[in-house]
Coordinates of N, CA and C in Angstrom, one line a residue:
M1 N 79.0 -40.7 28.1 CA 76.9 -40.7 28.3 C 77.2 -39.9 26.5
I2 N 77.7 -38.9 26.2 CA 77.7 -38.7 25.0 C 77.8 -38.7 24.0
S3 N 79.0 -39.8 24.5 CA 79.4 -41.4 23.4 C 78.4 -41.9 22.5
R4 N 77.8 -42.0 23.6 CA 76.8 -43.4 23.7 C 75.8 -42.8 22.6
F5 N 75.0 -41.5 23.0 CA 73.9 -41.4 21.9 C 74.7 -41.0 20.8
F6 N 75.7 -40.4 21.2 CA 76.0 -40.9 19.0 C 76.0 -42.0 18.7
I7 N 76.9 -42.7 18.9 CA 77.0 -44.7 18.7 C 75.7 -45.5 19.0
D8 N 74.3 -44.9 19.1 CA 73.1 -45.8 19.1 C 72.8 -44.4 18.2
R9 N 73.0 -43.3 17.1 CA 72.5 -42.8 16.5 C 73.5 -42.4 16.0
P10 N 73.6 -43.0 14.4 CA 74.1 -43.1 13.3 C 74.6 -41.8 12.0
I11 N 73.3 -42.1 11.9 CA 72.6 -41.5 11.2 C 72.8 -40.2 11.4
F12 N 72.5 -39.7 12.4 CA 72.5 -38.5 13.4 C 73.7 -37.6 13.6
A13 N 74.6 -38.8 14.3 CA 76.4 -37.9 14.1 C 76.6 -38.0 13.0
S14 N 76.1 -39.0 11.5 CA 76.8 -38.3 10.6 C 76.5 -37.2 9.4
V15 N 74.4 -36.1 9.7 CA 74.6 -35.4 9.3 C 75.4 -34.4 10.3
L16 N 74.8 -34.5 12.0 CA 76.0 -34.0 12.1 C 77.0 -33.7 11.9
S17 N 77.9 -34.1 11.8 CA 79.2 -34.1 11.0 C 79.2 -32.5 10.2
I18 N 78.6 -33.7 8.9 CA 78.4 -33.0 7.4 C 77.7 -31.3 7.7
V19 N 76.9 -31.1 8.7 CA 76.5 -29.5 9.2 C 77.3 -28.4 9.3
I20 N 77.9 -29.0 10.8 CA 79.6 -28.4 11.0 C 80.0 -29.1 10.0
T21 N 80.6 -29.4 9.0 CA 81.6 -28.9 8.0 C 81.3 -28.4 7.2
L22 N 80.1 -28.0 6.3 CA 79.6 -26.8 6.3 C 79.2 -25.2 7.0
G23 N 79.8 -25.6 8.0 CA 79.3 -24.2 8.5 C 80.3 -23.7 8.2
G24 N 81.8 -24.7 8.5 CA 83.5 -23.5 8.6 C 82.8 -23.5 7.7
G25 N 83.0 -24.4 6.7 CA 84.2 -24.4 5.3 C 82.5 -23.0 4.0
I26 N 81.1 -23.1 4.8 CA 81.2 -21.4 4.4 C 81.8 -19.9 5.2
A27 N 82.0 -20.5 7.0 CA 82.1 -19.5 7.0 C 84.0 -18.7 7.3
L28 N 85.0 -19.7 6.4 CA 86.1 -19.7 5.7 C 85.9 -18.5 4.9
F29 N 85.5 -19.5 3.5 CA 85.1 -17.8 2.9 C 84.6 -16.5 2.5
N30 N 83.8 -17.0 3.9 CA 82.8 -14.7 3.9 C 84.0 -14.6 5.8
M31 N 85.5 -15.1 5.7 CA 85.3 -14.9 7.3 C 86.4 -13.6 6.9
P32 N 86.8 -12.5 6.9 CA 88.5 -11.4 6.0 C 89.3 -11.9 6.8
I33 N 90.6 -11.5 6.0 CA 91.3 -12.2 6.0 C 91.8 -11.3 6.8
A34 N 91.9 -10.6 7.6 CA 92.4 -9.6 9.2 C 91.7 -10.2 10.0
M35 N 90.2 -10.9 9.9 CA 89.8 -12.1 11.7 C 90.7 -13.3 11.4
Y36 N 91.6 -13.4 10.7 CA 92.6 -14.4 11.1 C 93.6 -14.9 11.9
P37 N 93.9 -15.6 12.6 CA 94.4 -15.7 14.1 C 96.1 -15.4 13.1
P38 N 96.9 -15.2 13.6 CA 98.1 -14.8 14.3 C 99.0 -16.1 13.8
I39 N 99.4 -16.7 12.8 CA 100.0 -18.2 13.9 C 101.6 -18.0 14.1
S40 N 101.6 -17.0 13.6 CA 103.6 -17.0 13.9 C 103.7 -15.6 14.8
P41 N 104.4 -15.5 15.9 CA 105.2 -13.9 16.4 C 105.9 -13.2 16.5
P42 N 105.0 -11.8 16.0 CA 106.0 -10.5 15.4 C 107.2 -10.8 15.7
T43 N 108.3 -10.4 14.5 CA 109.4 -10.4 14.3 C 109.9 -9.1 13.8
V44 N 110.8 -9.1 14.6 CA 111.8 -7.8 14.1 C 113.4 -8.0 14.4
Q45 N 114.2 -8.1 12.9 CA 115.9 -8.1 12.8 C 116.9 -6.8 12.2
V46 N 117.6 -7.0 13.0 CA 118.5 -6.1 13.4 C 120.0 -7.1 11.9
D47 N 120.3 -5.8 11.2 CA 120.8 -6.3 10.5 C 122.2 -5.3 10.4
C48 N 123.2 -6.0 10.6 CA 124.6 -5.4 10.1 C 125.8 -5.1 10.0
T49 N 127.0 -5.2 8.3 CA 127.7 -6.0 8.2 C 129.8 -4.5 8.6
Y50 N 130.7 -5.5 9.3 CA 131.3 -5.1 9.3 C 132.1 -5.6 8.7
P51 N 132.9 -4.8 8.2 CA 133.5 -5.8 6.8 C 135.2 -5.8 7.7
G52 N 135.0 -6.8 6.7 CA 137.2 -8.1 7.5 C 136.8 -8.2 8.5
A53 N 135.4 -8.4 9.8 CA 135.8 -8.3 10.4 C 134.8 -10.6 10.7
S54 N 136.1 -11.2 11.7 CA 135.7 -12.8 12.4 C 134.6 -12.3 12.5
A55 N 133.6 -13.8 13.2 CA 132.7 -14.0 13.5 C 132.8 -13.9 15.3
Q56 N 134.4 -13.7 15.2 CA 134.5 -13.7 17.2 C 134.9 -12.0 17.6
V57 N 135.2 -11.7 15.6 CA 135.6 -9.9 16.6 C 133.9 -9.2 16.8
V58 N 133.4 -10.2 15.8 CA 131.9 -9.3 15.4 C 130.9 -9.8 17.1
A59 N 131.4 -11.1 17.3 CA 130.2 -10.6 18.0 C 131.1 -10.8 19.9
Q60 N 132.6 -10.2 19.8 CA 132.6 -9.0 20.5 C 132.1 -7.7 21.1
T61 N 132.9 -7.1 19.5 CA 132.7 -5.5 18.5 C 131.3 -5.7 19.1
V62 N 130.6 -5.8 18.9 CA 128.9 -5.0 17.4 C 127.6 -6.6 18.7
A63 N 128.4 -8.0 18.3 CA 126.8 -8.6 19.2 C 125.8 -8.1 20.8
T64 N 127.8 -7.7 21.5 CA 127.5 -7.7 22.8 C 127.2 -6.9 22.7
P65 N 127.2 -5.2 22.8 CA 126.8 -4.3 22.6 C 125.3 -3.5 22.7
I66 N 124.8 -4.6 21.4 CA 123.6 -4.4 20.9 C 122.4 -5.3 22.1
E67 N 123.0 -6.6 21.8 CA 122.5 -7.6 22.7 C 122.2 -7.5 24.5
Q68 N 123.4 -6.5 25.4 CA 123.2 -6.3 25.8 C 121.8 -5.1 25.9
Q69 N 121.5 -4.4 24.8 CA 121.0 -2.7 25.0 C 119.6 -4.2 24.0
V70 N 119.3 -3.9 23.6 CA 117.7 -4.7 23.2 C 117.5 -5.6 24.5
N71 N 118.2 -6.6 25.2 CA 117.8 -7.7 25.9 C 116.8 -7.0 26.6
G72 N 115.5 -7.1 27.5 CA 115.0 -6.6 28.0 C 113.4 -5.4 27.3
V73 N 113.3 -5.5 26.1 CA 112.7 -5.2 25.2 C 110.9 -5.5 25.8
E74 N 109.9 -4.4 26.1 CA 108.3 -4.4 26.6 C 108.6 -6.5 25.1
N75 N 107.8 -7.4 26.1 CA 106.7 -8.0 25.3 C 107.5 -9.3 24.5
M76 N 109.2 -8.2 24.6 CA 109.5 -9.8 23.9 C 109.8 -10.9 24.6
L77 N 110.0 -12.2 23.8 CA 109.4 -13.4 24.1 C 110.2 -13.5 24.0
Y78 N 112.1 -14.0 23.6 CA 113.8 -14.2 23.0 C 113.6 -14.0 21.8
M79 N 115.3 -14.1 22.0 CA 116.1 -13.8 20.6 C 117.4 -14.5 20.4
S80 N 117.5 -14.1 19.1 CA 118.7 -14.6 18.6 C 119.2 -14.5 17.7
S81 N 120.7 -14.7 17.4 CA 121.5 -13.8 16.9 C 123.0 -15.5 16.0
Q82 N 123.5 -14.8 14.2 CA 124.7 -15.2 14.6 C 125.8 -14.3 13.7
C83 N 126.6 -13.9 13.8 CA 127.6 -13.6 13.6 C 128.4 -14.8 12.9
T84 N 128.3 -14.5 11.6 CA 129.9 -14.9 10.4 C 130.4 -14.6 10.1
N85 N 131.5 -15.2 9.5 CA 132.7 -14.7 9.1 C 133.7 -14.1 8.1
D86 N 132.7 -13.4 7.1 CA 132.3 -12.8 6.5 C 132.0 -10.6 7.2
G87 N 132.1 -11.5 8.4 CA 131.4 -9.8 9.3 C 129.8 -9.2 9.4
A88 N 129.5 -10.3 9.2 CA 128.0 -9.8 9.4 C 126.9 -10.5 10.4
Y89 N 125.9 -10.1 10.5 CA 125.3 -9.8 11.6 C 123.8 -9.7 12.0
N90 N 123.4 -10.7 13.0 CA 122.1 -10.4 12.3 C 121.6 -11.4 13.9
L91 N 120.9 -9.8 14.0 CA 119.8 -10.2 15.2 C 117.9 -10.2 15.6
T92 N 117.9 -11.2 16.1 CA 115.8 -11.7 15.4 C 115.9 -11.4 16.8
V93 N 114.4 -10.8 16.9 CA 113.9 -10.5 18.5 C 112.4 -11.4 18.1
T94 N 112.1 -11.5 18.9 CA 110.5 -12.8 18.1 C 110.0 -12.1 19.8
F95 N 108.7 -11.6 19.1 CA 108.2 -11.1 20.8 C 106.6 -11.3 20.8
K96 N 106.0 -11.1 21.3 CA 104.3 -11.5 22.0 C 103.7 -11.9 21.2
H97 N 102.3 -12.5 20.7 CA 101.2 -12.6 20.2 C 100.7 -11.1 19.7
D98 N 100.5 -10.7 20.6 CA 99.6 -9.7 21.1 C 100.6 -8.2 21.1
M99 N 101.2 -8.4 20.9 CA 102.1 -7.2 21.0 C 102.0 -6.6 18.5
D100 N 102.9 -4.8 19.2 CA 101.3 -4.8 17.6 C 103.7 -4.7 16.6
V101 N 103.6 -5.3 15.5 CA 104.5 -5.1 15.4 C 106.1 -3.5 14.8
N102 N 104.8 -3.2 13.8 CA 105.7 -1.4 14.3 C 106.3 -1.0 15.5
L103 N 105.6 -1.3 16.2 CA 105.8 -0.3 18.3 C 106.7 -2.0 18.2
A104 N 106.8 -2.8 17.9 CA 108.2 -3.8 18.6 C 109.4 -3.1 17.6
Q105 N 109.2 -2.9 16.6 CA 110.5 -2.2 15.3 C 110.8 -1.2 15.8
V106 N 109.8 0.5 17.0 CA 110.6 1.3 16.7 C 110.8 0.6 18.4
L107 N 110.5 0.1 19.6 CA 111.3 -0.3 20.5 C 112.9 -0.8 20.7
V108 N 113.5 -1.0 19.2 CA 113.9 -2.8 18.9 C 114.6 -1.4 17.8
Q109 N 115.2 -0.6 17.8 CA 115.5 1.2 17.0 C 115.7 1.7 18.2
N110 N 115.3 2.1 18.6 CA 115.4 2.8 20.7 C 116.8 2.2 20.7
R111 N 116.2 0.8 21.2 CA 117.1 -0.1 22.1 C 119.3 0.4 21.1
V112 N 118.6 -0.1 19.7 CA 119.6 0.3 19.4 C 121.0 1.2 18.8
A113 N 120.3 2.5 19.3 CA 120.7 3.5 18.7 C 121.4 4.0 20.2
L114 N 120.6 3.2 21.7 CA 121.0 3.3 22.6 C 122.8 2.6 22.3
A115 N 122.9 1.7 21.5 CA 124.1 1.5 21.1 C 124.5 1.5 20.1
M116 N 124.5 2.9 19.7 CA 124.9 3.0 18.6 C 127.2 3.2 19.4
P117 N 126.9 4.1 20.0 CA 127.8 5.1 20.3 C 129.4 3.2 21.1
L118 N 128.5 2.7 21.2 CA 129.5 1.8 21.7 C 130.1 0.8 20.3
L119 N 129.3 1.4 18.9 CA 130.0 0.2 17.7 C 131.3 0.5 17.6
P120 N 131.9 0.0 16.2 CA 133.2 0.5 16.7 C 132.6 1.5 14.9
D121 N 133.6 2.6 14.4 CA 133.3 3.3 13.5 C 133.2 3.6 12.2
V122 N 133.4 2.1 11.9 CA 133.6 1.9 10.8 C 131.4 1.5 10.1
L123 N 131.0 0.6 11.4 CA 129.5 0.7 11.6 C 128.3 1.9 12.1
K124 N 128.9 3.3 12.5 CA 129.1 4.3 13.2 C 128.1 5.2 11.7
Q125 N 129.3 4.3 10.6 CA 129.7 5.4 9.4 C 127.8 4.7 8.1
A126 N 128.4 2.8 8.8 CA 127.6 2.2 7.7 C 126.1 2.0 8.0
G127 N 125.8 2.0 8.5 CA 124.5 2.2 9.5 C 123.7 0.8 10.3
V128 N 123.1 0.6 10.7 CA 122.7 -1.3 11.3 C 120.6 -0.5 10.6
T129 N 120.3 -2.1 10.3 CA 119.0 -2.1 9.3 C 118.5 -2.6 11.0
T130 N 117.1 -2.3 10.5 CA 116.1 -2.9 11.9 C 115.4 -2.9 10.5
R131 N 114.4 -4.7 10.7 CA 113.5 -4.3 10.0 C 112.2 -4.6 10.0
K132 N 111.1 -4.7 10.0 CA 109.7 -6.1 10.8 C 109.5 -6.7 10.0
R133 N 109.9 -8.1 9.4 CA 109.5 -9.0 9.3 C 108.5 -10.4 10.1
S134 N 108.0 -11.1 9.5 CA 107.3 -12.4 9.1 C 108.0 -13.7 8.9
P135 N 109.3 -14.5 10.5 CA 109.4 -15.9 9.1 C 108.9 -16.6 8.2
D136 N 107.7 -16.3 9.0 CA 106.9 -17.6 7.0 C 107.3 -17.5 5.9
I137 N 107.3 -18.6 5.5 CA 107.7 -18.6 3.1 C 106.7 -18.6 3.4
L138 N 106.4 -17.3 1.7 CA 104.8 -17.5 1.4 C 105.0 -17.8 0.5
M139 N 105.8 -17.6 -0.1 CA 106.5 -17.5 -1.4 C 107.5 -18.7 -2.2
S140 N 107.9 -20.0 -2.8 CA 108.9 -20.6 -3.1 C 108.9 -20.7 -4.8
I141 N 109.6 -20.9 -5.5 CA 110.0 -20.6 -7.1 C 110.6 -20.2 -7.4
A142 N 110.6 -22.3 -8.2 CA 111.6 -22.6 -8.8 C 111.6 -22.6 -10.0
I143 N 112.8 -22.4 -10.9 CA 113.3 -22.0 -12.6 C 114.1 -23.3 -12.3
N144 N 113.4 -24.2 -13.5 CA 114.2 -26.1 -13.7 C 114.4 -25.5 -15.2
S145 N 116.2 -26.0 -15.4 CA 116.6 -26.1 -17.3 C 116.3 -27.8 -16.9
P146 N 115.8 -28.4 -18.2 CA 116.2 -29.7 -19.1 C 117.4 -29.6 -19.5
S147 N 117.9 -28.2 -20.5 CA 118.8 -27.6 -20.7 C 119.8 -27.6 -20.6
T148 N 120.6 -27.0 -21.2 CA 121.8 -25.6 -21.0 C 120.9 -24.2 -20.1
C149 N 121.4 -24.2 -19.2 CA 120.0 -23.2 -18.2 C 120.1 -21.7 -19.2
D150 N 120.0 -21.0 -19.2 CA 120.1 -19.5 -19.3 C 119.5 -18.9 -18.7
V151 N 121.2 -17.2 -17.9 CA 120.9 -16.9 -16.4 C 120.0 -16.5 -16.9
R152 N 119.5 -15.7 -18.4 CA 118.1 -14.2 -17.9 C 117.5 -15.5 -17.8
L153 N 116.9 -16.2 -17.3 CA 115.9 -17.1 -16.1 C 116.9 -16.2 -15.4
M154 N 117.3 -16.3 -14.4 CA 117.7 -16.5 -13.4 C 116.5 -14.6 -12.6
P155 N 115.6 -14.9 -11.9 CA 114.8 -14.4 -10.9 C 115.9 -13.0 -10.3
D156 N 115.5 -11.9 -10.7 CA 115.6 -10.3 -10.6 C 115.4 -10.3 -8.7
V157 N 116.0 -10.5 -8.4 CA 115.6 -10.3 -6.4 C 115.0 -8.7 -6.4
K158 N 116.0 -7.7 -7.3 CA 115.9 -6.4 -7.0 C 114.8 -6.1 -7.7
A159 N 114.5 -7.3 -8.4 CA 112.8 -6.0 -9.6 C 111.7 -6.1 -7.9
V160 N 111.7 -7.7 -7.5 CA 110.9 -8.3 -6.8 C 110.4 -7.3 -5.2
N161 N 112.0 -7.0 -4.8 CA 112.3 -6.3 -3.2 C 111.2 -4.9 -3.7
D162 N 111.1 -4.0 -5.2 CA 110.5 -2.7 -5.3 C 109.5 -2.9 -5.1
I163 N 108.7 -4.1 -5.3 CA 107.7 -4.8 -5.3 C 107.1 -4.1 -4.1
P164 N 105.6 -3.4 -3.5 CA 104.9 -3.4 -2.2 C 104.4 -4.5 -1.9
G165 N 104.6 -4.2 -1.1 CA 104.6 -5.6 0.4 C 105.2 -6.7 0.2
T166 N 105.9 -6.7 -0.7 CA 107.5 -8.2 -0.4 C 108.3 -7.2 0.7
G167 N 109.0 -8.4 0.9 CA 109.3 -8.1 2.4 C 111.2 -8.8 1.6
K168 N 112.1 -9.9 3.2 CA 113.0 -9.9 2.2 C 112.8 -10.9 1.4
N169 N 113.8 -10.7 0.0 CA 113.3 -11.7 -0.7 C 114.7 -13.2 -0.7
L170 N 115.3 -14.2 -0.9 CA 116.5 -15.1 -0.7 C 116.8 -16.0 -2.0
L171 N 117.8 -15.7 -2.9 CA 118.0 -16.3 -3.6 C 118.5 -17.5 -3.5
I172 N 118.6 -18.4 -3.6 CA 118.9 -20.2 -4.3 C 119.6 -20.6 -4.7
V173 N 120.5 -20.6 -6.0 CA 121.0 -21.5 -6.9 C 122.0 -22.9 -6.7
A174 N 121.4 -23.5 -7.6 CA 122.4 -25.3 -7.3 C 122.7 -25.3 -8.2
N175 N 123.5 -26.0 -8.8 CA 123.6 -26.8 -9.8 C 123.7 -28.5 -8.9
V176 N 123.0 -28.9 -10.1 CA 122.5 -30.5 -10.3 C 122.8 -30.6 -11.0
A177 N 124.1 -31.9 -10.9 CA 124.2 -32.9 -11.8 C 124.2 -31.9 -14.0
G178 N 124.7 -30.2 -13.8 CA 125.6 -29.9 -14.5 C 124.1 -29.2 -14.6
E179 N 122.8 -28.6 -14.0 CA 121.7 -27.8 -13.9 C 122.3 -27.1 -12.8
L180 N 121.6 -26.1 -13.7 CA 121.6 -24.5 -12.5 C 119.7 -24.1 -12.0
H181 N 119.5 -24.2 -10.6 CA 118.1 -24.7 -10.4 C 118.3 -23.1 -9.3
F182 N 117.8 -22.7 -9.8 CA 117.0 -21.3 -9.0 C 116.1 -21.2 -8.2
R183 N 116.2 -21.2 -6.7 CA 114.8 -21.0 -6.0 C 114.6 -19.6 -4.8
M184 N 114.1 -18.5 -5.0 CA 113.4 -17.7 -5.0 C 112.6 -18.3 -3.6
F185 N 113.0 -17.5 -2.2 CA 111.6 -17.8 -1.2 C 111.6 -16.3 -0.7
N186 N 109.9 -15.8 -0.3 CA 109.9 -14.6 -0.5 C 109.4 -14.2 0.7
A187 N 109.9 -13.9 2.0 CA 108.9 -13.1 3.2 C 108.7 -13.0 3.7
A188 N 107.1 -12.5 4.4 CA 106.6 -10.8 4.0 C 107.5 -9.7 4.5
G189 N 107.8 -9.1 5.3 CA 108.4 -8.1 5.3 C 107.9 -6.6 6.3

């Protein structure tokens, strides 16, 4: 019924579409950033390194105690972890959209503190890092040199990490046909 009304009056339908589009464009530029809905759920990342341990040892001695304590934290959707053969452990805990990321970080940090007595002494001394993060890539910078690559062009990742408001930066270096390509990814933290 409603579709027949717009099919019979194509000029009215076109004008209405243009008005709705213009209204959305005006609202887009007048809407404060804080009013945009969250796209990705808040996440908290737990990192630590057990020097000299294999992935299996890290999974048994580090991942199991931490994940047993963190499992079931309030408003958690899911968690995923990764153990590597260089002794690194990474746990990402994802929460519901309505969860405050600062509160989520405190909850996860408290649960990790409960697991600390069960961890190896090396990790107790080095510590376990718990930080809030966003899985979205906000910026990608690519540097390409057509001739020889000057290493001085390589972005200083530490300097970028020191800028307030930036999170974890990842630098990827690729050697393609004798040329080095640098790519830095910035995720909000």
